Coordinates of C-alpha atoms in Angstrom, one line a residue:
X1 CA -74.5 -45.7 -32.3
X2 CA -74.7 -48.9 -30.4
X3 CA -71.6 -51.1 -30.9
X4 CA -71.2 -54.8 -30.2
X5 CA -67.7 -56.1 -29.7
X6 CA -67.2 -59.9 -29.7
X7 CA -64.0 -61.3 -28.2
X8 CA -64.0 -58.2 -26.0
X9 CA -61.6 -59.7 -23.4
X10 CA -58.9 -60.5 -26.0
X11 CA -55.9 -58.2 -26.7
X12 CA -57.6 -56.4 -29.5
X13 CA -61.0 -56.4 -27.9
X14 CA -59.8 -54.9 -24.6
X15 CA -57.9 -52.1 -26.4
X16 CA -60.8 -51.4 -28.8
X17 CA -63.4 -51.3 -26.0
X18 CA -61.2 -49.0 -23.8
X19 CA -60.8 -46.6 -26.7
X20 CA -64.4 -46.7 -27.8
X21 CA -65.3 -45.7 -24.3
X22 CA -63.0 -42.7 -24.5
X23 CA -65.0 -41.5 -27.5
X24 CA -68.3 -42.4 -25.8
X25 CA -67.4 -40.5 -22.7
X26 CA -66.0 -37.4 -24.5
X27 CA -62.4 -38.1 -23.4
X28 CA -61.3 -38.5 -27.0
X29 CA -62.5 -35.6 -29.2
X30 CA -60.3 -36.4 -32.2
X31 CA -63.2 -38.2 -34.0
X32 CA -66.1 -35.8 -33.8
X33 CA -68.1 -37.7 -36.4
X34 CA -68.3 -40.8 -34.2
X35 CA -71.1 -40.8 -31.6
X36 CA -71.4 -43.8 -29.4
X37 CA -74.4 -44.5 -27.1
X38 CA -73.6 -48.0 -25.8
X39 CA -70.9 -50.6 -26.1
X40 CA -71.9 -54.2 -25.7
X41 CA -69.0 -56.4 -24.7
X42 CA -69.4 -60.1 -25.5
X43 CA -66.9 -62.9 -24.7
X44 CA -66.7 -66.6 -24.0
X45 CA -68.3 -66.1 -20.5
X46 CA -71.2 -64.1 -21.9
X47 CA -74.7 -65.7 -22.0
X48 CA -76.9 -66.6 -24.9
X49 CA -79.4 -64.1 -23.7
X50 CA -76.8 -61.4 -23.9
X51 CA -75.9 -62.3 -27.5
X52 CA -79.6 -62.1 -28.4
X53 CA -80.0 -58.7 -26.7
X54 CA -76.9 -57.3 -28.3
X55 CA -77.7 -58.5 -31.8
X56 CA -81.2 -57.0 -31.6
X57 CA -79.8 -53.6 -30.6
X58 CA -76.4 -53.2 -32.3
X59 CA -75.8 -50.7 -35.1
X60 CA -72.3 -51.9 -35.7
X61 CA -70.5 -55.2 -34.9
X62 CA -66.8 -55.8 -34.4
X63 CA -66.4 -59.6 -34.6
X64 CA -63.0 -60.2 -32.9
X65 CA -63.9 -63.5 -31.4
X66 CA -61.8 -66.4 -32.5
X67 CA -59.5 -69.3 -31.7
X68 CA -55.8 -69.4 -32.3
X69 CA -54.4 -71.8 -29.7
X70 CA -56.9 -74.7 -29.6
X71 CA -56.5 -78.1 -27.9
X72 CA -57.4 -79.7 -31.2
X73 CA -57.5 -78.5 -34.8
X74 CA -61.3 -79.1 -34.9
X75 CA -61.7 -76.2 -32.5
X76 CA -60.4 -73.8 -35.2
X77 CA -63.4 -74.3 -37.3
X78 CA -65.7 -74.3 -34.4
X79 CA -64.4 -71.0 -33.0
X80 CA -63.6 -69.1 -36.1
X81 CA -66.4 -70.3 -38.3
X82 CA -69.0 -71.7 -36.0
X83 CA -69.3 -68.6 -33.8
X84 CA -69.4 -66.4 -36.9
X85 CA -72.3 -68.4 -38.2
X86 CA -74.1 -68.1 -34.9
X87 CA -73.6 -64.4 -34.7
X88 CA -74.9 -63.8 -38.2
X89 CA -77.9 -66.1 -37.7
X90 CA -78.8 -64.1 -34.6
X91 CA -78.5 -60.8 -36.5
X92 CA -80.8 -62.2 -39.2
X93 CA -83.2 -63.3 -36.6
X94 CA -83.8 -59.7 -35.6
X95 CA -83.5 -58.4 -39.2
X96 CA -80.5 -56.4 -38.1
X97 CA -78.5 -55.2 -41.0
X98 CA -75.7 -53.6 -38.9
X99 CA -72.3 -53.3 -40.5
X100 CA -70.2 -56.3 -39.5
X101 CA -66.4 -56.2 -39.3
X102 CA -64.4 -59.4 -39.2
X103 CA -61.0 -59.9 -37.8
X104 CA -59.4 -62.4 -40.1
X105 CA -55.8 -63.3 -40.7
X106 CA -53.2 -63.1 -43.5
X107 CA -53.1 -66.9 -43.0
X108 CA -56.3 -67.0 -45.0
X109 CA -54.4 -65.6 -48.0
X110 CA -52.0 -68.6 -47.9
X111 CA -54.7 -71.2 -48.5
X112 CA -54.3 -72.7 -52.0
X113 CA -51.2 -70.6 -52.8
X114 CA -48.3 -70.9 -50.4
X115 CA -49.4 -73.6 -47.9
X116 CA -52.3 -74.6 -45.8
X117 CA -53.2 -74.6 -42.1
X118 CA -56.3 -75.4 -40.2
X119 CA -56.2 -72.0 -38.7
X120 CA -56.0 -70.4 -42.1
X121 CA -58.8 -72.6 -43.4
X122 CA -61.1 -71.6 -40.6
X123 CA -60.4 -67.9 -41.2
X124 CA -61.1 -68.3 -44.9
X125 CA -64.3 -70.1 -44.2
X126 CA -65.3 -67.3 -41.8
X127 CA -64.6 -64.7 -44.5
X128 CA -66.7 -66.5 -47.1
X129 CA -69.5 -66.9 -44.7
X130 CA -69.5 -63.1 -44.1
X131 CA -69.4 -62.3 -47.8
X132 CA -72.4 -64.7 -48.4
X133 CA -74.2 -62.9 -45.6
X134 CA -73.6 -59.6 -47.2
X135 CA -75.1 -60.9 -50.5
X136 CA -78.1 -62.3 -48.8
X137 CA -78.9 -59.4 -46.5
X138 CA -77.4 -56.3 -48.2
X139 CA -75.6 -55.5 -45.0
X140 CA -72.1 -53.9 -45.2
X141 CA -69.2 -56.1 -44.2
X142 CA -65.5 -55.3 -43.7
X143 CA -63.0 -58.2 -43.6
X144 CA -59.5 -57.4 -42.3
X145 CA -56.7 -59.9 -42.9
X146 CA -54.4 -58.8 -40.1
X147 CA -50.7 -59.6 -40.1
X148 CA -48.9 -60.2 -36.8
X149 CA -50.6 -58.0 -34.2
X150 CA -48.5 -56.5 -31.3
X151 CA -49.9 -55.1 -28.1
X152 CA -49.9 -56.1 -24.5
X153 CA -50.8 -59.8 -24.5
X154 CA -49.9 -63.0 -22.7
X155 CA -46.2 -63.8 -23.3
X156 CA -45.2 -67.3 -24.4
X157 CA -48.6 -67.7 -26.2
X158 CA -49.0 -66.5 -29.7
X159 CA -46.8 -63.3 -30.0
X160 CA -43.1 -63.6 -30.2
X161 CA -42.8 -59.8 -29.6
X162 CA -44.8 -60.0 -26.3
X163 CA -42.6 -63.0 -25.3
X164 CA -39.4 -61.0 -26.0
X165 CA -40.7 -57.9 -24.3
X166 CA -41.6 -59.8 -21.2
X167 CA -38.3 -61.8 -21.1
X168 CA -36.1 -58.7 -21.4
X169 CA -38.1 -56.6 -18.9
X170 CA -38.1 -59.4 -16.3
X171 CA -34.6 -60.8 -16.9
X172 CA -35.9 -64.1 -18.3
X173 CA -34.2 -66.4 -20.8
X174 CA -35.5 -66.4 -24.4
X175 CA -34.4 -67.8 -27.7
X176 CA -34.2 -66.2 -31.1
X177 CA -34.0 -69.0 -33.7
X178 CA -33.2 -66.7 -36.6
X179 CA -32.2 -63.1 -36.1
X180 CA -32.6 -62.4 -39.8
X181 CA -36.2 -63.6 -40.0
X182 CA -38.5 -60.8 -41.1
X183 CA -41.9 -60.3 -39.6
X184 CA -44.7 -57.8 -40.5
X185 CA -46.2 -56.2 -37.5
X186 CA -49.3 -54.1 -36.9
X187 CA -49.3 -52.1 -33.6
X188 CA -52.5 -52.1 -31.6
X189 CA -53.0 -48.3 -31.5
X190 CA -52.7 -48.2 -35.3
X191 CA -55.3 -51.0 -35.6
X192 CA -57.7 -49.0 -33.3
X193 CA -57.2 -45.9 -35.5
X194 CA -58.1 -48.1 -38.5
X195 CA -61.3 -49.1 -36.7
X196 CA -62.2 -45.5 -36.1
X197 CA -61.8 -45.0 -39.8
X198 CA -64.2 -47.8 -40.4
X199 CA -66.8 -46.3 -38.1
X200 CA -66.5 -43.1 -40.1
X201 CA -66.8 -44.9 -43.4
X202 CA -63.3 -44.0 -44.3
X203 CA -61.8 -47.5 -44.3
X204 CA -59.0 -48.4 -46.7
X205 CA -60.2 -51.1 -49.2
X206 CA -57.9 -53.5 -51.0
X207 CA -57.5 -56.7 -53.0
X208 CA -54.5 -59.0 -52.6
X209 CA -51.6 -59.6 -54.9
X210 CA -50.0 -62.6 -53.3
X211 CA -49.6 -61.6 -49.7
X212 CA -49.6 -57.9 -50.3
X213 CA -52.7 -55.7 -50.1
X214 CA -53.2 -53.5 -53.1
X215 CA -55.4 -50.5 -52.4
X216 CA -58.6 -50.5 -54.5
X217 CA -61.7 -48.3 -54.0
X218 CA -64.0 -51.3 -54.5
X219 CA -61.7 -53.9 -53.0
X220 CA -63.2 -56.9 -51.4
X221 CA -61.1 -56.6 -48.2
X222 CA -60.2 -53.8 -45.8
X223 CA -56.7 -53.1 -44.4
X224 CA -54.8 -50.9 -42.0
X225 CA -52.0 -49.4 -44.2
X226 CA -49.4 -48.7 -41.4
X227 CA -47.4 -51.9 -40.7
X228 CA -43.7 -52.5 -40.0
X229 CA -41.4 -55.1 -41.5
X230 CA -38.5 -55.8 -39.1
X231 CA -36.2 -58.6 -38.3
X232 CA -36.3 -60.5 -35.0
X233 CA -32.7 -59.4 -34.5
X234 CA -33.7 -55.7 -34.8
X235 CA -36.5 -56.3 -32.3
X236 CA -34.4 -57.8 -29.6
X237 CA -31.5 -55.3 -30.1
X238 CA -34.0 -52.5 -29.6
X239 CA -35.4 -54.2 -26.5
X240 CA -31.9 -54.5 -25.0
X241 CA -31.2 -50.8 -25.6
X242 CA -34.5 -50.0 -23.8
X243 CA -33.5 -52.2 -20.9
X244 CA -30.1 -50.4 -20.6
X245 CA -31.6 -46.9 -20.5
X246 CA -32.0 -46.5 -16.7
X247 CA -28.3 -47.3 -16.3
X248 CA -26.9 -45.4 -19.3
X249 CA -29.5 -42.7 -19.2
X250 CA -29.3 -42.8 -23.0
X251 CA -32.7 -42.7 -24.8
X252 CA -32.5 -44.5 -28.1
X253 CA -33.7 -42.8 -31.2
X254 CA -37.5 -43.1 -31.3
X255 CA -38.7 -40.9 -34.2
X256 CA -42.3 -40.0 -34.4
X257 CA -44.5 -42.9 -35.8
X258 CA -41.4 -45.2 -35.9
X259 CA -41.5 -48.9 -34.9
X260 CA -39.0 -48.2 -32.2
X261 CA -41.2 -45.7 -30.5
X262 CA -44.2 -48.1 -30.4
X263 CA -42.0 -51.0 -29.3
X264 CA -40.7 -49.0 -26.4
X265 CA -44.2 -48.3 -25.2
X266 CA -45.0 -51.9 -25.5
X267 CA -41.8 -53.0 -23.7
X268 CA -42.6 -50.7 -20.7
X269 CA -46.0 -52.3 -20.3
X270 CA -44.1 -55.5 -19.3
X271 CA -41.9 -53.9 -16.6
X272 CA -42.4 -55.3 -13.1
X273 CA -43.5 -52.7 -10.7
X274 CA -40.2 -52.6 -8.8
X275 CA -38.6 -51.3 -12.0
X276 CA -41.0 -48.4 -12.4
X277 CA -38.5 -46.4 -10.3
X278 CA -34.8 -46.1 -10.8
X279 CA -32.1 -44.1 -9.0
X280 CA -30.2 -41.2 -10.5
X281 CA -26.7 -40.3 -9.5
X282 CA -26.6 -37.0 -7.6
X283 CA -23.1 -35.3 -7.7
X284 CA -23.2 -33.4 -4.4
X285 CA -20.8 -30.9 -2.8
X286 CA -21.0 -28.0 -0.4
X287 CA -22.5 -25.8 -3.2
X288 CA -25.5 -28.1 -3.9
X289 CA -25.9 -30.9 -6.5
X290 CA -25.8 -31.7 -10.2
X291 CA -27.8 -34.7 -11.6
X292 CA -27.9 -35.9 -15.2
X293 CA -31.5 -36.8 -16.0
X294 CA -31.6 -38.1 -19.6
X295 CA -29.2 -38.5 -22.5
X296 CA -30.3 -38.8 -26.1
X297 CA -28.6 -40.3 -29.1
X298 CA -28.7 -37.1 -31.2
X299 CA -30.3 -34.3 -29.1
X300 CA -28.0 -33.9 -26.2
X301 CA -28.8 -34.3 -22.5
X302 CA -31.0 -33.0 -19.7
X303 CA -29.8 -32.3 -16.2
X304 CA -31.0 -30.6 -13.0
X305 CA -28.8 -28.3 -11.0
X306 CA -29.5 -27.4 -7.3
X307 CA -27.6 -24.4 -5.9
X308 CA -27.6 -23.6 -2.2
X309 CA -28.3 -20.1 -1.0
X310 CA -25.9 -17.4 -2.2
X311 CA -23.9 -19.9 -4.3
X312 CA -22.4 -19.1 -7.8
X313 CA -22.0 -21.9 -10.3
X314 CA -20.6 -22.1 -13.8
X315 CA -17.8 -19.6 -14.6
X316 CA -16.9 -21.4 -17.8
X317 CA -17.3 -21.3 -21.5
X318 CA -17.5 -23.7 -24.4
X319 CA -16.3 -23.8 -28.0
X320 CA -19.2 -25.5 -29.6
X321 CA -21.4 -26.8 -26.8
X322 CA -24.5 -24.7 -26.0
X323 CA -27.2 -25.0 -23.4
X324 CA -30.5 -23.8 -22.1
X325 CA -30.8 -22.8 -18.4
X326 CA -34.3 -22.9 -17.1
X327 CA -34.9 -21.9 -13.5
X328 CA -37.9 -23.7 -12.1
X329 CA -37.7 -22.8 -8.4
X330 CA -36.0 -19.9 -6.7
X331 CA -34.4 -16.6 -8.0
X332 CA -31.2 -16.3 -9.9
X333 CA -28.9 -14.0 -11.8
X334 CA -27.5 -15.4 -15.0
X335 CA -24.5 -13.6 -16.4
X336 CA -22.7 -14.1 -19.7
X337 CA -19.6 -12.5 -21.2
X338 CA -18.1 -12.8 -24.7
X339 CA -14.6 -14.0 -24.2
X340 CA -13.4 -12.1 -27.3
X341 CA -15.1 -8.7 -27.0
X342 CA -15.9 -8.7 -23.2
X343 CA -19.5 -7.8 -24.1
X344 CA -21.6 -8.7 -21.1
X345 CA -25.3 -9.5 -20.5
X346 CA -27.3 -10.5 -17.4
X347 CA -30.7 -11.9 -16.7
X348 CA -32.7 -12.1 -13.5
X349 CA -35.0 -15.1 -13.6
X350 CA -37.2 -17.0 -11.2
X351 CA -39.5 -20.0 -10.9
X352 CA -42.4 -17.6 -10.7
X353 CA -42.0 -16.9 -14.5
X354 CA -40.2 -19.8 -16.2
X355 CA -38.0 -18.7 -19.0
X356 CA -35.2 -20.4 -21.1
X357 CA -31.8 -18.6 -21.4
X358 CA -29.3 -19.6 -24.1
X359 CA -25.7 -20.2 -23.0
X360 CA -23.9 -19.2 -26.2
X361 CA -20.6 -20.8 -27.5
X362 CA -17.7 -18.4 -26.8
X363 CA -19.6 -16.7 -23.9
X364 CA -18.4 -17.6 -20.4
X365 CA -21.4 -17.8 -18.0
X366 CA -22.5 -18.4 -14.5
X367 CA -25.7 -18.7 -12.4
X368 CA -26.0 -17.1 -9.0
X369 CA -28.6 -18.0 -6.4
X370 CA -29.9 -14.6 -5.2
X371 CA -31.7 -16.1 -2.2
X372 CA -29.9 -16.3 1.2
X373 CA -32.4 -18.9 2.4
X374 CA -33.8 -21.0 -0.5
X375 CA -32.3 -23.4 -2.9
X376 CA -32.2 -22.6 -6.6
X377 CA -33.4 -25.4 -8.9
X378 CA -32.4 -25.1 -12.6
X379 CA -33.2 -27.5 -15.4
X380 CA -30.4 -27.6 -17.9
X381 CA -30.2 -28.9 -21.5
X382 CA -27.0 -29.3 -23.5
X383 CA -26.9 -30.0 -27.2
X384 CA -24.5 -32.9 -26.7
X385 CA -23.8 -35.6 -24.2
X386 CA -21.0 -34.8 -21.7
X387 CA -17.8 -36.5 -22.8
X388 CA -15.2 -36.5 -20.0
X389 CA -12.5 -37.1 -22.6
X390 CA -13.5 -34.0 -24.5
X391 CA -15.5 -31.9 -22.1
X392 CA -15.3 -28.6 -24.1
X393 CA -15.6 -26.7 -20.8
X394 CA -13.0 -24.1 -19.8
X395 CA -12.9 -22.1 -16.5
X396 CA -13.1 -18.3 -16.9
X397 CA -14.9 -16.1 -14.4
X398 CA -17.6 -13.8 -15.9

């Protein structure tokens, strides 16, 4: 398959092209039914000759080109309708009936119902142009009315989320006019997965009931079903919690497939390079060091313990707290004793064969560096964050 992407240097175009190349080059094997031979990238600085060549060869067209911040309103129609007409005329010139996808906007749905904008009018005109093209040529078309897209894009341009991410990451001022305002957002990676579905002929089709897509097998439009409705206040509060993480070490809850998880990834893409690295506090003494690495909202914390040669650490027990000790470098003896029955167990472990050992509630435990020359490095996980006011840690030699 040869794929033409117009608007290839825009936010969606760049992400889509990068991911199509992963499939083309065999780096992404999650879509075995998609075979890509060539990807033609067309943008505003491309030539007429390139458009002619690409339209003569393409088997599939993603038309992402468009105008959303013109110098004058007339440019909306020129960019969103005029280029679409030019593209389709060029395909017809070569009798190319490749499938054409159009990136439209939910703003087109507003026309004649909830309000009007020149941007929405131009998008609606582009849609009708494509539907007429399908009737005339018999080519398959796929029109997507996207809501607000979020991905790495220019801040202070057309994405409030990008503006907020950039401002928080770089300590810049920003304004939230209404914290309770609700926005519907489509994350760029979810959009790309939707485009994979389209390439496989598995796209979701819909009609519109007001502003809401209603899935329909023979729907006129296509849509990506996974979007998120959140308030501006929720967005900026999440961003502030992400910003605080290097200081607090607390990782906010980011469940799989949640908006928070995707927003965190987007936020990190705006970090200045001098914030890629942050210092951790090492608690050092003559035995070695202990460093907290990461704390979570509901799954405890991770730490790393370094013991000098011959050193014994631990010698304590917990009522409810429990841990994993994982030696990653060096050799150690881990001992545990039940404080009620005096039953005792021991484990010799090393970084040559990495194993996880439970530290059981009610069992006092220690870890002994068996080497007289090498440091012992142990990764430790506890099921709760350490609370100095309620440490649940009691000295008792094994």
